Coordinates of C-alpha atoms in Angstrom, one line a residue:
M10 CA 225.6 190.2 82.3
G11 CA 224.8 186.5 82.5
K12 CA 225.0 184.5 85.6
K13 CA 228.5 183.3 86.6
N14 CA 229.4 179.6 86.7
V15 CA 230.5 178.6 90.2
A16 CA 232.0 175.1 90.9
V17 CA 231.7 174.1 94.5
V18 CA 234.8 172.0 94.8
M19 CA 234.7 169.3 97.6
G20 CA 236.2 166.0 98.6
G21 CA 239.9 165.7 99.0
Y22 CA 242.6 163.0 99.5
S23 CA 242.3 162.5 103.3
D24 CA 239.8 161.0 105.6
E25 CA 238.3 164.5 105.9
Y26 CA 236.7 164.1 102.5
V27 CA 233.4 162.9 104.2
V28 CA 233.2 166.2 106.1
S29 CA 234.1 168.2 103.0
L30 CA 231.2 166.6 101.1
K31 CA 228.8 167.8 103.8
S32 CA 230.4 171.3 103.8
G33 CA 230.1 171.4 100.0
Q34 CA 226.5 170.5 100.0
L35 CA 225.6 173.4 102.4
I36 CA 227.5 175.9 100.2
Y37 CA 225.9 174.4 97.0
E38 CA 222.5 174.9 98.6
S39 CA 223.3 178.4 100.0
L40 CA 224.7 180.2 96.9
D41 CA 222.1 182.5 95.3
P42 CA 220.6 180.8 92.2
E43 CA 219.5 184.2 91.0
K44 CA 223.1 185.2 90.7
Y45 CA 225.0 182.0 90.0
N46 CA 224.9 178.8 88.1
V47 CA 226.1 176.4 90.8
Y48 CA 227.8 173.1 90.1
K49 CA 229.3 170.3 92.2
V50 CA 232.9 169.2 91.5
I51 CA 234.3 166.3 93.5
I52 CA 238.0 165.8 93.8
L53 CA 239.2 162.4 95.1
K54 CA 242.6 160.6 94.8
D55 CA 241.5 158.4 91.9
E56 CA 239.1 160.8 90.1
W57 CA 238.1 164.4 89.6
Y58 CA 234.6 164.8 88.3
F59 CA 231.6 167.0 87.8
Q60 CA 228.4 165.6 89.3
S61 CA 225.2 166.5 87.5
E62 CA 221.8 167.1 89.2
N63 CA 221.0 163.5 88.0
N64 CA 224.2 162.3 89.8
E65 CA 225.9 161.5 86.5
K66 CA 229.7 161.8 86.6
F67 CA 231.7 163.7 83.9
P68 CA 235.5 163.8 84.2
I69 CA 237.3 167.1 84.8
N70 CA 239.8 168.1 82.1
K71 CA 242.8 169.0 84.2
A72 CA 244.3 171.1 81.3
D73 CA 241.9 173.9 82.1
F74 CA 239.6 172.6 84.8
S75 CA 236.7 172.3 82.4
V76 CA 234.1 169.6 81.8
E77 CA 232.4 168.2 78.7
A78 CA 228.8 167.3 79.7
N79 CA 226.0 166.4 77.3
G80 CA 228.0 167.6 74.3
E81 CA 228.8 171.0 75.8
K82 CA 232.0 172.4 77.3
L83 CA 231.6 174.0 80.7
N84 CA 234.1 176.4 82.2
F85 CA 233.9 177.8 85.7
D86 CA 234.2 181.5 86.5
V87 CA 235.0 180.7 90.1
C88 CA 235.9 177.6 92.1
F89 CA 234.5 177.6 95.6
N90 CA 237.2 175.6 97.4
I91 CA 235.8 173.7 100.4
I92 CA 238.2 170.8 100.5
H93 CA 239.5 170.0 104.0
G94 CA 243.1 168.7 104.1
K95 CA 245.0 167.8 101.0
P96 CA 245.0 169.0 98.2
G97 CA 242.7 172.0 98.9
E98 CA 244.0 173.2 102.2
N99 CA 247.8 172.8 101.7
G100 CA 248.3 174.9 98.6
E101 CA 248.5 172.1 96.0
L102 CA 245.2 172.9 94.4
Q103 CA 245.7 176.7 94.6
A104 CA 249.1 176.4 92.8
Y105 CA 247.5 174.3 90.0
W106 CA 244.6 176.8 89.7
D107 CA 247.1 179.7 89.6
T108 CA 249.0 178.0 86.8
I109 CA 246.0 177.6 84.6
G110 CA 244.5 181.0 85.5
Q111 CA 241.4 179.7 87.3
K112 CA 239.9 182.0 89.9
Y113 CA 239.1 180.5 93.3
T114 CA 237.9 181.4 96.8
G115 CA 239.9 181.5 99.9
C116 CA 243.5 182.3 100.5
D117 CA 246.4 181.9 98.0
F118 CA 248.9 179.1 97.6
Y119 CA 251.4 180.5 100.0
Q120 CA 249.0 181.1 102.9
S121 CA 247.5 177.6 102.4
A122 CA 250.8 175.9 102.4
L123 CA 252.1 177.9 105.4
T124 CA 249.0 177.5 107.6
F125 CA 248.8 173.7 106.9
N126 CA 252.3 173.5 108.5
K127 CA 251.7 174.0 112.2
K128 CA 255.3 174.4 113.1
D129 CA 256.0 177.1 110.5
T130 CA 252.7 179.0 111.2
L131 CA 253.5 179.3 114.9
A132 CA 257.1 180.3 114.1
V133 CA 255.9 183.1 111.8
L134 CA 253.2 184.3 114.2
S135 CA 255.6 184.4 117.2
K136 CA 257.3 187.3 115.4
Y137 CA 254.0 189.1 115.6
G138 CA 253.7 188.6 119.4
I139 CA 251.3 185.7 119.3
P140 CA 252.1 183.1 121.9
S141 CA 252.0 179.3 121.6
A142 CA 252.9 176.2 123.6
K143 CA 256.5 175.1 124.0
S144 CA 257.2 172.4 121.4
I145 CA 259.7 169.9 120.0
Y146 CA 259.7 169.0 116.2
I147 CA 260.7 165.6 115.0
R148 CA 261.1 164.1 111.5
K149 CA 260.4 160.4 110.8
G150 CA 263.6 158.4 111.2
E151 CA 265.3 160.8 113.6
T152 CA 266.5 159.5 117.0
I153 CA 264.0 160.3 119.7
D154 CA 265.1 161.1 123.2
K155 CA 262.0 160.5 125.3
Q156 CA 263.6 161.6 128.5
K157 CA 264.6 165.0 126.9
I158 CA 261.0 165.5 125.7
V159 CA 259.6 164.9 129.2
D160 CA 262.3 167.1 130.8
E161 CA 261.7 170.0 128.4
L162 CA 257.9 169.8 128.0
G163 CA 256.7 168.0 131.1
L164 CA 253.7 165.7 131.3
P165 CA 251.0 165.5 130.1
C166 CA 251.9 166.7 126.6
F167 CA 250.4 166.5 123.2
V168 CA 251.8 164.6 120.2
K169 CA 250.4 165.6 116.8
P170 CA 251.2 165.4 113.1
N171 CA 252.7 168.6 111.8
Q172 CA 250.5 168.7 108.7
S173 CA 247.1 167.1 109.2
G174 CA 243.6 168.3 109.8
S175 CA 240.5 167.4 111.8
S176 CA 242.7 166.4 114.8
L177 CA 243.6 163.2 113.2
G178 CA 246.6 161.4 114.7
I179 CA 246.7 163.5 117.9
S180 CA 247.3 162.0 121.3
K181 CA 247.4 163.3 124.9
V182 CA 250.3 161.6 126.6
K183 CA 250.2 161.3 130.4
N184 CA 253.2 159.1 131.0
M185 CA 256.4 158.2 129.1
S186 CA 255.2 154.7 128.3
E187 CA 252.5 156.1 126.1
L188 CA 254.9 158.1 123.9
D189 CA 255.7 155.3 121.4
H190 CA 252.1 154.6 120.6
A191 CA 251.5 158.4 120.2
F192 CA 254.4 158.6 117.8
E193 CA 253.0 155.7 115.8
L194 CA 249.6 157.4 115.4
A195 CA 251.1 160.8 114.5
F196 CA 253.6 159.4 112.0
A197 CA 250.8 157.5 110.3
E198 CA 249.4 160.9 109.3
D199 CA 252.6 162.8 108.5
D200 CA 256.4 162.4 108.3
E201 CA 256.8 165.3 110.7
I202 CA 255.4 165.6 114.2
L203 CA 255.1 168.2 116.9
I204 CA 255.2 167.5 120.6
E205 CA 253.7 170.3 122.6
S206 CA 253.6 171.2 126.3
F207 CA 250.1 170.9 127.9
L208 CA 248.3 174.2 128.3
D209 CA 245.8 174.0 131.2
G210 CA 243.0 176.3 130.2
M211 CA 239.9 176.8 128.1
E212 CA 240.0 175.8 124.5
V213 CA 238.2 178.2 122.1
S214 CA 237.7 178.2 118.4
V215 CA 237.6 181.6 116.7
G216 CA 236.1 182.2 113.3
V217 CA 237.7 185.1 111.3
V218 CA 236.7 186.2 107.8
D219 CA 237.2 189.2 105.5
F220 CA 233.7 190.3 104.9
E221 CA 232.9 193.3 102.7
G222 CA 236.4 194.7 103.0
E223 CA 236.8 194.3 106.7
T224 CA 238.4 191.6 108.9
I225 CA 235.8 190.5 111.4
V226 CA 235.7 187.9 114.2
L227 CA 232.5 186.0 113.6
G228 CA 232.6 184.5 117.1
I229 CA 234.5 182.8 119.9
T230 CA 233.2 179.3 120.7
E231 CA 234.1 177.5 123.9
I232 CA 235.0 173.8 123.4
V233 CA 234.0 171.5 126.2
P234 CA 235.1 168.0 125.1
T235 CA 233.4 165.1 126.9
K236 CA 236.7 163.3 126.0
E237 CA 240.3 164.2 126.9
F238 CA 240.6 166.9 124.2
F239 CA 239.0 168.2 121.0
D240 CA 239.8 165.2 118.7
Y241 CA 238.1 164.0 115.5
E242 CA 235.3 162.3 117.4
A243 CA 234.7 165.4 119.5
K244 CA 234.7 167.6 116.3
Y245 CA 232.5 165.5 114.1
E246 CA 230.7 162.9 116.1
G247 CA 229.2 165.0 118.8
A248 CA 231.6 164.2 121.7
S249 CA 231.9 167.8 122.8
E250 CA 229.8 170.7 123.9
E251 CA 230.3 173.9 121.9
I252 CA 229.2 177.1 123.5
T253 CA 228.9 180.3 121.5
P254 CA 229.7 182.9 122.7
A255 CA 232.4 181.5 125.0
R256 CA 232.0 182.1 128.7
I257 CA 234.8 184.7 129.1
D258 CA 234.9 188.2 130.5
D259 CA 235.0 191.2 128.2
E260 CA 238.7 191.9 128.7
T261 CA 239.6 188.4 127.7
K262 CA 237.1 188.5 124.8
H263 CA 238.7 191.6 123.4
R264 CA 242.2 190.1 123.8
V265 CA 241.2 187.0 121.9
E266 CA 239.6 189.0 119.1
E267 CA 242.6 191.3 118.8
I268 CA 245.0 188.3 118.6
A269 CA 242.8 186.4 116.2
K270 CA 242.6 189.4 113.8
R271 CA 246.3 190.1 114.1
A272 CA 247.1 186.4 113.2
Y273 CA 244.8 186.6 110.2
N274 CA 246.1 189.9 108.9
S275 CA 249.8 189.1 109.7
L276 CA 249.6 186.0 107.5
G277 CA 247.8 187.9 104.7
M278 CA 244.8 185.6 104.9
S279 CA 241.6 185.7 102.9
G280 CA 238.4 183.8 103.1
F281 CA 237.1 181.6 105.9
S282 CA 239.5 180.7 108.8
R283 CA 239.1 179.1 112.2
S284 CA 241.8 179.3 114.7
E285 CA 242.1 177.2 117.9
Y286 CA 243.5 178.7 121.1
I287 CA 243.9 177.7 124.7
I288 CA 243.2 180.6 127.1
M289 CA 245.4 180.3 130.1
N290 CA 245.5 183.1 132.8
G291 CA 243.7 185.4 130.4
T292 CA 246.2 184.9 127.6
P293 CA 245.2 183.1 124.3
Y294 CA 247.9 180.6 123.1
M295 CA 247.5 179.6 119.5
L296 CA 247.3 175.9 118.6
E297 CA 246.7 176.1 114.8
M298 CA 244.8 177.9 112.0
N299 CA 242.4 176.2 109.6
T300 CA 242.0 177.9 106.2
N301 CA 239.2 175.6 105.0
P302 CA 237.3 174.8 108.2
G303 CA 234.3 172.5 108.4
F304 CA 231.2 174.1 106.9
S305 CA 228.4 171.6 107.4
P306 CA 225.3 172.7 109.3
A307 CA 226.7 171.4 112.5
S308 CA 230.1 173.1 112.1
I309 CA 231.4 175.9 114.2
L310 CA 231.8 178.6 111.6
P311 CA 228.3 178.6 110.2
Q312 CA 226.9 178.6 113.8
Q313 CA 229.1 181.6 114.6
A314 CA 228.0 183.5 111.4
K315 CA 224.3 182.9 112.3
I316 CA 224.8 184.3 115.8
Y317 CA 226.9 187.2 114.4
G318 CA 224.0 188.0 112.0
I319 CA 225.5 187.1 108.7
S320 CA 223.5 184.6 106.6
I321 CA 225.2 181.7 105.0
K322 CA 224.0 183.0 101.7
D323 CA 225.7 186.3 102.2
L324 CA 228.9 184.8 103.7
C325 CA 229.3 182.5 100.7
G326 CA 228.2 185.1 98.1
N327 CA 230.9 187.5 99.6
E328 CA 233.6 184.8 98.9
V329 CA 232.5 184.4 95.3
E330 CA 232.4 188.1 94.6
K331 CA 235.9 188.6 96.1
A332 CA 237.2 185.8 93.9
L333 CA 235.6 187.3 90.8
A334 CA 237.2 190.6 91.5
K335 CA 240.7 189.1 91.6
N336 CA 242.9 189.5 88.6
K337 CA 243.7 186.2 86.9
K338 CA 247.2 185.1 87.5

């Protein structure tokens, strides 16, 4: 059996592409070269291309996701999807790959599309007994009754895009006069927004994966932002303290682990996931689930895996082997 061709697919259409390139580089370096021929594929709004070791660019043929490089056609046995945001985390890329019969890592089209939509994810998970904050959903162009929002949710509250990653466009609103600016920021990212009640508790980030046939919680990381909340700057520019394992008692730890696994399995997830919760009075309230979380050396999930005792090489190799084992659509 020859070595399998694995494309590490990174980039994306949102501002998160910079983080995705770092995540992709770590996976590119971590996959076992004894088992796989590993290649870089970069997807941006204006171009999809294969990047050679000499940094030459060769366009991707979208008919079958192949590439012609140096007179030879290259097909990929597996695409390792590590795009954050669109089109790799919202189901668009998965639907395309399904159509052409291309195998890929991570969850399927439906799970990607669902989890990228915060409102729908929380609505589905509520049926499985997973609590979340009180919220109001608004589409762009609808009449907004600010007094009703404050009466129902109280202040402070959070205004966030319904479909966006990396905490882009999120605001913590402390008085009614700040709502208009918060709406403007959120609507710049998405045509739908969520306004959520403030949960006064500890924020934790929980990594869950299916590893060697078992759903496992890699770790619970406590987020201590130096700013108001865990925004883009806190996530990617060091404006937060991340403590793994979180400083919680055993009973709360087991409750968070149980709910995180239940959420993952209830949604039919596969691959990497990182969910955010606020623990209030011992109860974890879900904020969102990320199906392609950051995977740079500074990201939470690789740190959790290291503490759990799973190497990045084994974690990434497990994803490739699961994808290879799938039947082509």
